[in-house]
JSON list of C-alpha atoms in Angstrom, two decimals:
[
{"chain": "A", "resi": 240, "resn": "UNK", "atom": "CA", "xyz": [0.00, 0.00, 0.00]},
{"chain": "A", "resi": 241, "resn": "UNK", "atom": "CA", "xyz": [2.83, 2.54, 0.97]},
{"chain": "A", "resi": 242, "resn": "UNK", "atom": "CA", "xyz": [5.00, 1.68, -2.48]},
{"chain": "A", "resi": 243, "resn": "UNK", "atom": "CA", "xyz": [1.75, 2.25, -4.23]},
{"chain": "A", "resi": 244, "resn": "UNK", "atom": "CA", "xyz": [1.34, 5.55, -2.75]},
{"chain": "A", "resi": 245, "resn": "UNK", "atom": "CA", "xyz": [4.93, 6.72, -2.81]},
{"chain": "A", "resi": 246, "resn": "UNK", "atom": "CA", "xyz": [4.24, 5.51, -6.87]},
{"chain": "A", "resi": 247, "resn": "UNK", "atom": "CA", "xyz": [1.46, 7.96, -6.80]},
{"chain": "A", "resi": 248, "resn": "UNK", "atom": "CA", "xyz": [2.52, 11.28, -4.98]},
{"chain": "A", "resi": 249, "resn": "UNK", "atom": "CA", "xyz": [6.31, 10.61, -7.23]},
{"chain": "A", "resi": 250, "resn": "UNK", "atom": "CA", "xyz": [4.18, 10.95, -10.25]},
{"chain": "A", "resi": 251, "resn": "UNK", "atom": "CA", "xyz": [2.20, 14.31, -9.42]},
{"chain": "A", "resi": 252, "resn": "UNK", "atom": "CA", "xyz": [5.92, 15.96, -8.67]},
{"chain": "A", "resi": 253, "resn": "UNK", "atom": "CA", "xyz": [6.96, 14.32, -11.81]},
{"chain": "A", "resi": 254, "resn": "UNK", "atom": "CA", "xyz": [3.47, 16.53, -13.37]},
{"chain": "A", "resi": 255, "resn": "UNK", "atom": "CA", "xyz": [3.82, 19.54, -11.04]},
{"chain": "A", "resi": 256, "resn": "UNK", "atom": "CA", "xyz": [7.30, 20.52, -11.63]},
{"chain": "A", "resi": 257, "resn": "UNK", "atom": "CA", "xyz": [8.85, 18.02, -14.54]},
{"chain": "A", "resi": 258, "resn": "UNK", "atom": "CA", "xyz": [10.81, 14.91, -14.66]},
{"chain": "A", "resi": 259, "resn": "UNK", "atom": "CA", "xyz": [14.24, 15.98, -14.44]},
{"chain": "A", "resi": 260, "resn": "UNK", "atom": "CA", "xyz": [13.78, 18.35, -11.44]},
{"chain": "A", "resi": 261, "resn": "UNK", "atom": "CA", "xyz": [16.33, 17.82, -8.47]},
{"chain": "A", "resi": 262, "resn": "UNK", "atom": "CA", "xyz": [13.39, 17.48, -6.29]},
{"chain": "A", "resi": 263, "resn": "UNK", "atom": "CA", "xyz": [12.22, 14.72, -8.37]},
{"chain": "A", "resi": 264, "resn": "UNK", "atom": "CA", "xyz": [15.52, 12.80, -9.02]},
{"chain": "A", "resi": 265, "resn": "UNK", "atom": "CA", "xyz": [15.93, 13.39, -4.71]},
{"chain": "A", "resi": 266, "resn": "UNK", "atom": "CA", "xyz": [12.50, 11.71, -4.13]},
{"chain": "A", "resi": 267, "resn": "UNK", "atom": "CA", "xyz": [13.38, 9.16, -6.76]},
{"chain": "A", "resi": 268, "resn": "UNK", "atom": "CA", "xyz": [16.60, 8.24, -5.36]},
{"chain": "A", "resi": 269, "resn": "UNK", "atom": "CA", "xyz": [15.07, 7.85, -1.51]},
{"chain": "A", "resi": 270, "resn": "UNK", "atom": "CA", "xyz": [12.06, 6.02, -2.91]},
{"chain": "A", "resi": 271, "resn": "UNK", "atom": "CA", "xyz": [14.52, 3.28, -4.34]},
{"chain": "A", "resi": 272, "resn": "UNK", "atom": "CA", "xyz": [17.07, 3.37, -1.41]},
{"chain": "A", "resi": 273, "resn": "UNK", "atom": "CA", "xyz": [13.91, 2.77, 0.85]},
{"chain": "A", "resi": 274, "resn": "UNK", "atom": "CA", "xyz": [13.01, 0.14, -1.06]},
{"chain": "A", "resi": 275, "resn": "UNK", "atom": "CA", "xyz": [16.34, -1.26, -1.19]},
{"chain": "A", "resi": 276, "resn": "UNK", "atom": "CA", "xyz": [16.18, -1.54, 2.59]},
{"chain": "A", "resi": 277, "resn": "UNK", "atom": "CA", "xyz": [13.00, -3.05, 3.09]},
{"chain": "A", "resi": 278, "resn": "UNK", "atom": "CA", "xyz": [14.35, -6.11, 1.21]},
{"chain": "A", "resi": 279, "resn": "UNK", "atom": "CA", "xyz": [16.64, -6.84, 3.81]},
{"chain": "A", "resi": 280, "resn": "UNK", "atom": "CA", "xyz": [16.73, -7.74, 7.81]},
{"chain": "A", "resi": 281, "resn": "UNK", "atom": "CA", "xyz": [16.57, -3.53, 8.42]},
{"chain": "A", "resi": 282, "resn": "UNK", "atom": "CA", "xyz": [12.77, -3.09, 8.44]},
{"chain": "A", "resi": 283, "resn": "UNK", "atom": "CA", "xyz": [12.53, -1.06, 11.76]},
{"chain": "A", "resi": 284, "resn": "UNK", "atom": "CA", "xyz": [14.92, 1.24, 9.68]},
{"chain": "A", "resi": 285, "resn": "UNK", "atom": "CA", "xyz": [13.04, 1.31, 6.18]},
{"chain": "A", "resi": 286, "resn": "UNK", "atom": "CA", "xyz": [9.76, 1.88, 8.24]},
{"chain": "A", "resi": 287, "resn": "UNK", "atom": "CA", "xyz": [11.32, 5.00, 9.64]},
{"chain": "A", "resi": 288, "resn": "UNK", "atom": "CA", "xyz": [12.92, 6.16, 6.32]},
{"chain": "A", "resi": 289, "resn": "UNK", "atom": "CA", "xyz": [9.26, 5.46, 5.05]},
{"chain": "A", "resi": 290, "resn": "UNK", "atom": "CA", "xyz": [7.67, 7.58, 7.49]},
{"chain": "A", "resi": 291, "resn": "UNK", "atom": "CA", "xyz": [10.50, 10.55, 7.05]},
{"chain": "A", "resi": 292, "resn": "UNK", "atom": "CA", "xyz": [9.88, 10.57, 3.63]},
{"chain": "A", "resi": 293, "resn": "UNK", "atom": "CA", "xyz": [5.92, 10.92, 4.23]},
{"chain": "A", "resi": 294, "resn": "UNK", "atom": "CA", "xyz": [6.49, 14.02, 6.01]},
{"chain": "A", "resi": 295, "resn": "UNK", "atom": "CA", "xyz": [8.88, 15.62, 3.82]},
{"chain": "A", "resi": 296, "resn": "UNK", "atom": "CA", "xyz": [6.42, 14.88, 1.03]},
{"chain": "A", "resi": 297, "resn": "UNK", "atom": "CA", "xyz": [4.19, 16.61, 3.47]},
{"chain": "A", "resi": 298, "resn": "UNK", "atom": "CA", "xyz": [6.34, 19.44, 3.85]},
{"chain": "A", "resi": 299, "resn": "UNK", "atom": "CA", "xyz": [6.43, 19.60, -0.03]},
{"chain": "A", "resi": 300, "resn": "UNK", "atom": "CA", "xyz": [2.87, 20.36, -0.60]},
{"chain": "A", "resi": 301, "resn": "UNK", "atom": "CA", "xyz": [2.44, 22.67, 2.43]},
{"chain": "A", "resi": 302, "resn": "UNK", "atom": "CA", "xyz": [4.95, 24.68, 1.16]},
{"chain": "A", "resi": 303, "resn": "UNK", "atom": "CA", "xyz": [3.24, 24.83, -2.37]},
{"chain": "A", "resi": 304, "resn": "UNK", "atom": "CA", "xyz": [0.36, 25.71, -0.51]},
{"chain": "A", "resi": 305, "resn": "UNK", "atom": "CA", "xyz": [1.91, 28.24, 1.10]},
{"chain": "A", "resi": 306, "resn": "UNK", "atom": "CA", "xyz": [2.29, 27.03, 4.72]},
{"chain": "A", "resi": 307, "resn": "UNK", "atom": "CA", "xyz": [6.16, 28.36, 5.39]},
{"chain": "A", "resi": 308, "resn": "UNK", "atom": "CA", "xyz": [5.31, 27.36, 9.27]},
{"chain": "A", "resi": 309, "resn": "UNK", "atom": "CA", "xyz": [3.57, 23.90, 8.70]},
{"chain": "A", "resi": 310, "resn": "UNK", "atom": "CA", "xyz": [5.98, 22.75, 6.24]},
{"chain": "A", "resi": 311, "resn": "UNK", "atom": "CA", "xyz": [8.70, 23.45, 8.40]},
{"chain": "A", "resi": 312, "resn": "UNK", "atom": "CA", "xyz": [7.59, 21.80, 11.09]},
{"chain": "A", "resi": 313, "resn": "UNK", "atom": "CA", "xyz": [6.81, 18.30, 8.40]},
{"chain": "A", "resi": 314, "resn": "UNK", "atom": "CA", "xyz": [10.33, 19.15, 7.27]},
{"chain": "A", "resi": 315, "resn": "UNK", "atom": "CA", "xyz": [12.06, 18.99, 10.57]},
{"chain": "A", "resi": 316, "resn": "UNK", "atom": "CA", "xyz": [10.14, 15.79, 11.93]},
{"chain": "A", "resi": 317, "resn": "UNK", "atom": "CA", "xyz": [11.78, 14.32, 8.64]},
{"chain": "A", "resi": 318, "resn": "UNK", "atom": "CA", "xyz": [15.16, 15.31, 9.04]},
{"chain": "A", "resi": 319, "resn": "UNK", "atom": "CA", "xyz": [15.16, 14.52, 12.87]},
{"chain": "A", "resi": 320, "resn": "UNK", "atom": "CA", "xyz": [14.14, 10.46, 11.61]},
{"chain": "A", "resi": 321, "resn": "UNK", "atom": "CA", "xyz": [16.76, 10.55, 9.05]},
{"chain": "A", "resi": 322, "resn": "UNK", "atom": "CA", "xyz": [19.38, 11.66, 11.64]},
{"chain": "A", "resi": 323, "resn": "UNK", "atom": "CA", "xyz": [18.57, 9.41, 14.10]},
{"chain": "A", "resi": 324, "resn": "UNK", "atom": "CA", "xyz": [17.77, 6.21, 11.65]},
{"chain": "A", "resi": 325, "resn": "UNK", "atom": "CA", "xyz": [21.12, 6.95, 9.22]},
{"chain": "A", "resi": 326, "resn": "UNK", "atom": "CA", "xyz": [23.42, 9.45, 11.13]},
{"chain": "A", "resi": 327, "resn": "UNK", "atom": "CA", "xyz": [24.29, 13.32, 11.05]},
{"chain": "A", "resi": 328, "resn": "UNK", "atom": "CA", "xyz": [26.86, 12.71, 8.58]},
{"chain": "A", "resi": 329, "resn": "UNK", "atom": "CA", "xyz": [24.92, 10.65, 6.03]},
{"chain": "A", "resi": 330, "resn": "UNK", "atom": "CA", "xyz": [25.01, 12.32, 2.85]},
{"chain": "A", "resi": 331, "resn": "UNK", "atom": "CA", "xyz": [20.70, 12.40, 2.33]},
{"chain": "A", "resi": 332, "resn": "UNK", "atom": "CA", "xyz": [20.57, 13.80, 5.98]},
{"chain": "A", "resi": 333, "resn": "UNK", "atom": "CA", "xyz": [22.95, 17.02, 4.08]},
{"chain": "A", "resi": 334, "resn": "UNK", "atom": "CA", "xyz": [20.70, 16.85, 0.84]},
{"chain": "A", "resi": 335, "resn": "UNK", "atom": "CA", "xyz": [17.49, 17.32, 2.82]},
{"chain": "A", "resi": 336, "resn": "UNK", "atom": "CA", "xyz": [19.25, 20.32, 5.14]},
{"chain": "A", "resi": 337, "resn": "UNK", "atom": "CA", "xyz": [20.26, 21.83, 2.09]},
{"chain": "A", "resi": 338, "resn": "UNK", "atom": "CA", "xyz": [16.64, 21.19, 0.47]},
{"chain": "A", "resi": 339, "resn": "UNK", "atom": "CA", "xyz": [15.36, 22.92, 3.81]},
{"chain": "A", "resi": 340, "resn": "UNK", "atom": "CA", "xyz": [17.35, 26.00, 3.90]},
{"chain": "A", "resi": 341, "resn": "UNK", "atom": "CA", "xyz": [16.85, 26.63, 0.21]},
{"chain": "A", "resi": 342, "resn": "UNK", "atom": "CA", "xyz": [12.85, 25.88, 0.62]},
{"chain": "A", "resi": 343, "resn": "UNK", "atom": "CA", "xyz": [12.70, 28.47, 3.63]},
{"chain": "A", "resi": 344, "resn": "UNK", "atom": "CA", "xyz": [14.95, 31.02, 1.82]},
{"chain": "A", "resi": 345, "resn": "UNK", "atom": "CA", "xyz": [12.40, 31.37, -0.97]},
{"chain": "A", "resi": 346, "resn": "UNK", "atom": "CA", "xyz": [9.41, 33.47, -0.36]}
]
């Protein structure tokens, strides 16, 4: 049920803001690494990688729609999973900081 949502809100980014978007190729790239993990013994892990990506997907649409505030908050729930699940240092932990700080630069 989750891969066939995950299927589902990648192809509306893929319509909102095209296919070779960095925002796209990000959420592809998690989508296959969780499913990479969930393959294996490290399901407690992929579950939590599964639920950090729901809220930055979250964060994603509240900040289309506007919500600087509420997709902040989505945005740091997400990052605080991926910190704790795959460590400070881990190199999607930096891609979503940097996603953050560009998202709440823009107006």
């Amino acid at each position: 049920l989750a891969a066939r949502e995950y299927q589902k809100s990648l192809q509306l980014e893929e319509a909102w803001i095209g296919q070779g978007h960095p925002v796209v190729e990000d959420f592809q790239k998690k989508l296959s690494q969780s499913d990479g993990w969930k393959r294996t013994a490290h399901r407690p892990a992929a579950d939590a990688l599964e639920e950090s990506l729901i809220h930055e997907k979250e964060g994603d649409y509240l900040l289309k729609l506007g919500w600087k505030d509420k997709a902040k908050r989505q945005y740091d729930i997400s990052l605080s999973i991926e910190k704790q699940v795959i460590g400070r240092d881990h190199p999607m932990v930096n891609s979503l900081e940097e996603k953050i700080d560009v998202a709440m630069a823009s107006e």
